[in-house]
Coordinates of C-alpha atoms and ligand atoms in Angstrom, one line a residue:
M1 CA 18.8 -36.4 -5.8
F2 CA 22.3 -35.9 -7.2
L3 CA 25.4 -38.1 -7.0
H4 CA 29.0 -36.9 -6.8
D5 CA 31.2 -38.8 -9.2
K6 CA 34.8 -38.1 -8.3
K7 CA 35.9 -38.3 -11.9
P8 CA 35.4 -35.0 -13.9
L9 CA 33.3 -35.2 -17.1
H10 CA 36.4 -34.6 -19.2
T11 CA 40.1 -34.2 -18.4
V12 CA 41.3 -30.8 -17.3
K13 CA 45.0 -30.2 -17.6
V14 CA 46.5 -26.8 -18.5
D15 CA 50.0 -26.4 -19.9
G16 CA 51.0 -23.8 -17.3
P17 CA 49.7 -21.0 -14.9
N18 CA 48.1 -17.9 -16.5
P19 CA 46.3 -15.8 -13.8
K20 CA 45.3 -13.3 -16.4
F21 CA 43.4 -15.9 -18.5
A22 CA 41.9 -17.3 -15.3
A23 CA 40.4 -13.9 -14.7
M24 CA 38.8 -14.0 -18.2
L25 CA 37.5 -17.5 -17.6
Q26 CA 35.6 -16.4 -14.5
E27 CA 33.0 -15.1 -17.0
Q28 CA 31.9 -18.8 -17.7
L29 CA 31.8 -19.6 -14.0
G30 CA 30.0 -16.6 -12.4
G31 CA 28.9 -14.6 -15.5
A32 CA 25.5 -14.0 -17.2
N33 CA 26.0 -16.8 -19.8
G34 CA 28.1 -19.1 -17.5
E35 CA 27.8 -22.6 -16.3
L36 CA 26.2 -21.7 -12.9
K37 CA 23.5 -19.7 -14.7
A38 CA 22.8 -22.6 -17.0
A39 CA 22.5 -25.1 -14.2
M40 CA 20.3 -22.9 -12.1
Q41 CA 18.1 -21.9 -15.1
Y42 CA 17.4 -25.4 -16.3
M43 CA 16.9 -26.8 -12.8
S44 CA 14.5 -24.0 -11.9
Q45 CA 12.5 -24.4 -15.1
S46 CA 12.2 -28.2 -14.6
F47 CA 10.0 -28.2 -11.6
R48 CA 6.7 -27.5 -13.4
I49 CA 7.4 -29.3 -16.7
K50 CA 4.6 -31.8 -17.4
D51 CA 6.2 -33.7 -20.3
P52 CA 8.2 -36.4 -18.6
E53 CA 10.7 -36.7 -21.4
I54 CA 11.5 -33.0 -21.5
K55 CA 11.5 -32.8 -17.7
D56 CA 14.2 -35.5 -17.5
M57 CA 16.2 -33.9 -20.3
M58 CA 16.1 -30.5 -18.5
L59 CA 17.4 -32.1 -15.3
D60 CA 20.0 -34.2 -17.2
I61 CA 21.4 -31.0 -18.8
A62 CA 21.2 -29.0 -15.5
A63 CA 23.3 -31.8 -13.9
E64 CA 25.8 -31.7 -16.7
E65 CA 26.1 -27.9 -16.4
L66 CA 27.2 -28.5 -12.8
S67 CA 29.9 -30.7 -14.1
H68 CA 30.9 -28.0 -16.6
M69 CA 31.0 -25.6 -13.6
E70 CA 33.4 -28.0 -12.0
M71 CA 35.6 -28.2 -15.1
V72 CA 35.7 -24.4 -15.4
S73 CA 36.6 -24.1 -11.7
M74 CA 39.4 -26.7 -12.2
L75 CA 40.7 -24.7 -15.2
I76 CA 40.7 -21.5 -13.2
T77 CA 42.4 -23.1 -10.2
Q78 CA 45.2 -24.6 -12.4
L79 CA 45.6 -21.3 -14.3
N80 CA 45.8 -19.4 -11.0
G81 CA 48.9 -21.5 -10.1
G82 CA 50.2 -22.1 -6.7
E83 CA 51.3 -18.6 -5.7
L84 CA 49.4 -15.5 -4.9
Q85 CA 50.3 -13.0 -7.7
A86 CA 47.6 -10.4 -7.9
N87 CA 49.9 -8.1 -10.0
Q88 CA 49.5 -10.6 -12.9
A89 CA 45.8 -10.8 -12.7
T90 CA 43.2 -8.4 -14.1
V91 CA 40.6 -6.6 -12.1
G92 CA 38.0 -9.3 -11.3
E93 CA 40.5 -12.0 -10.4
V94 CA 42.3 -9.7 -8.0
Q95 CA 39.6 -10.9 -5.5
T96 CA 40.9 -14.4 -5.9
H97 CA 44.4 -13.3 -4.9
V98 CA 43.4 -11.0 -2.0
L99 CA 40.3 -12.6 -0.6
T100 CA 39.7 -16.3 -1.5
G101 CA 43.2 -17.7 -1.5
L102 CA 43.1 -18.7 -5.2
A103 CA 39.8 -20.5 -4.9
P104 CA 37.6 -19.5 -7.8
G105 CA 34.9 -17.1 -6.8
L106 CA 31.3 -16.9 -8.0
I107 CA 32.1 -13.7 -9.9
N108 CA 32.3 -12.7 -13.6
A109 CA 35.5 -11.5 -15.4
S110 CA 35.1 -8.0 -14.0
G111 CA 34.6 -9.3 -10.4
H112 CA 30.8 -8.7 -10.3
P113 CA 29.1 -11.4 -8.1
W114 CA 26.8 -14.0 -9.7
T115 CA 23.1 -13.1 -9.4
A116 CA 19.8 -15.0 -9.8
D117 CA 18.9 -12.1 -12.2
Y118 CA 20.7 -14.1 -14.9
V119 CA 18.1 -16.9 -14.5
N120 CA 15.0 -16.8 -16.8
V121 CA 12.0 -18.8 -15.8
T122 CA 8.4 -18.0 -17.1
G123 CA 6.5 -21.3 -16.5
D124 CA 5.7 -21.3 -20.2
L125 CA 7.8 -24.1 -21.8
V126 CA 7.9 -22.5 -25.2
A127 CA 9.3 -19.2 -23.8
D128 CA 11.7 -21.1 -21.5
L129 CA 13.0 -23.3 -24.3
L130 CA 13.6 -20.3 -26.6
S131 CA 15.5 -18.7 -23.7
D132 CA 17.5 -21.9 -23.2
I133 CA 18.4 -22.1 -26.9
A134 CA 19.6 -18.5 -26.8
A135 CA 21.5 -19.1 -23.6
E136 CA 23.4 -22.1 -25.1
M137 CA 24.2 -20.0 -28.2
R138 CA 25.6 -17.2 -26.0
A139 CA 27.6 -19.6 -23.9
K140 CA 29.1 -21.0 -27.1
V141 CA 30.0 -17.5 -28.4
V142 CA 31.7 -16.6 -25.1
Y143 CA 33.7 -19.8 -25.3
E144 CA 34.7 -19.0 -28.8
Y145 CA 35.9 -15.5 -27.7
L146 CA 37.9 -17.1 -24.9
Y147 CA 39.4 -19.8 -27.3
R148 CA 40.7 -17.2 -29.6
Q149 CA 42.7 -15.5 -26.8
I150 CA 44.7 -18.4 -25.5
D151 CA 47.4 -20.6 -27.0
D152 CA 47.6 -23.1 -24.0
K153 CA 46.7 -26.5 -25.6
G154 CA 45.2 -27.9 -22.5
V155 CA 42.9 -24.9 -22.0
R156 CA 42.0 -25.0 -25.7
E157 CA 41.0 -28.7 -25.5
T158 CA 38.8 -28.1 -22.5
I159 CA 37.1 -25.1 -24.0
D160 CA 36.6 -27.0 -27.3
F161 CA 34.9 -29.8 -25.4
L162 CA 32.7 -27.5 -23.5
L163 CA 31.5 -25.5 -26.5
N164 CA 30.7 -28.7 -28.3
R165 CA 28.6 -29.8 -25.4
E166 CA 26.7 -26.5 -25.5
E167 CA 26.0 -27.2 -29.1
A168 CA 24.5 -30.6 -28.1
H169 CA 22.3 -28.9 -25.5
N170 CA 21.2 -26.3 -28.1
Q171 CA 20.1 -29.2 -30.4
L172 CA 18.3 -30.9 -27.6
F173 CA 16.4 -27.8 -26.7
R174 CA 15.5 -27.2 -30.3
K175 CA 14.1 -30.7 -30.6
A176 CA 12.1 -30.3 -27.4
L177 CA 10.7 -27.0 -28.8
G178 CA 9.6 -28.8 -31.9
K179 CA 7.8 -31.4 -29.8
I180 CA 5.7 -28.8 -28.0
A181 CA 5.6 -26.1 -30.7
Q182 CA 1.8 -25.9 -30.7
T183 CA 1.3 -25.5 -27.0
G184 CA 1.4 -22.7 -24.4
S185 CA 2.3 -19.2 -25.7
S186 CA 2.8 -20.7 -29.2
R187 CA -0.8 -21.8 -29.5
D188 CA -2.7 -19.4 -31.9
F189 CA 0.6 -17.6 -32.5
G190 CA 0.5 -15.0 -35.3
V191 CA -3.1 -15.6 -36.4
T192 CA -4.7 -12.1 -35.9
E193 CA -4.4 -9.4 -38.6
D194 CA -2.5 -7.1 -36.1
S195 CA 0.1 -9.9 -35.6
K196 CA 0.9 -9.8 -39.3
L197 CA 1.4 -6.1 -39.7
Y198 CA 4.8 -4.6 -40.4
F199 CA 5.3 -0.9 -39.5
N200 CA 7.7 0.4 -42.2
L201 CA 9.0 3.4 -40.3
S202 CA 12.4 3.8 -42.0
T203 CA 12.5 6.7 -44.3
P204 CA 13.6 7.3 -47.0
G205 CA 13.7 4.0 -48.8
G206 CA 12.4 1.7 -46.1
Q207 CA 11.5 -1.9 -47.2
A208 CA 8.4 -3.6 -45.8
F209 CA 8.9 -7.1 -44.6
D210 CA 6.1 -9.5 -45.4
L211 CA 4.9 -11.2 -42.2
S212 CA 2.1 -13.1 -43.7
H213 CA 4.2 -16.3 -44.3
I214 CA 5.9 -16.3 -40.9
H215 CA 5.0 -19.4 -38.9
P216 CA 5.2 -20.0 -35.1
P217 CA 8.6 -20.7 -33.8
H218 CA 9.7 -24.3 -33.8
Ligands
LIG301 MN1 27.7 -25.8 -20.0
LIG302 MN1 24.8 -26.1 -22.0

């Protein structure tokens, strides 16, 4: 079960309204690397995990991602301000001004609705953790792009907090991957002769990579 704590994970207080930046931030609410995707991906993956420690960690991070989703929604709400002003918003966020009465929608920065297609679940913990590590890295990169494009100190502080949390998750997933590195799809990884071949198809002057010393991912 989940509990609702009325206090947000971290203070969210913007310096002033900015509907245009609210539209850009929608990417981290309803986009491919956003908070809803992260929460749904980790929760969906958790159900068949046998390692109790990794299962708990997966659900703890999923729950935290929901609190990130709450923080991003609070940011968007404050940035949208109190008045409908669609002419100050970019394409995606126009929906917020003409349809949802300034409530953040589950849409990305271009107005495309969130989809479960963003969620990766294979039932193989090695493949799933590699997916999660990459997802955290992408979430961080998107936050960095957003950070560079806003001067508002309150917004910057919240984005900085969130991207540091994604780094923490990234480290946790890497640690979990290390723990189960020799299981599932990683078992017997890269042991056949074919798995060590490099096809040097670049001509002229192609360089052949030596795959013989590559070890399984961990
Ligand atoms: Mn997050
Ligand atoms: Mn995360």
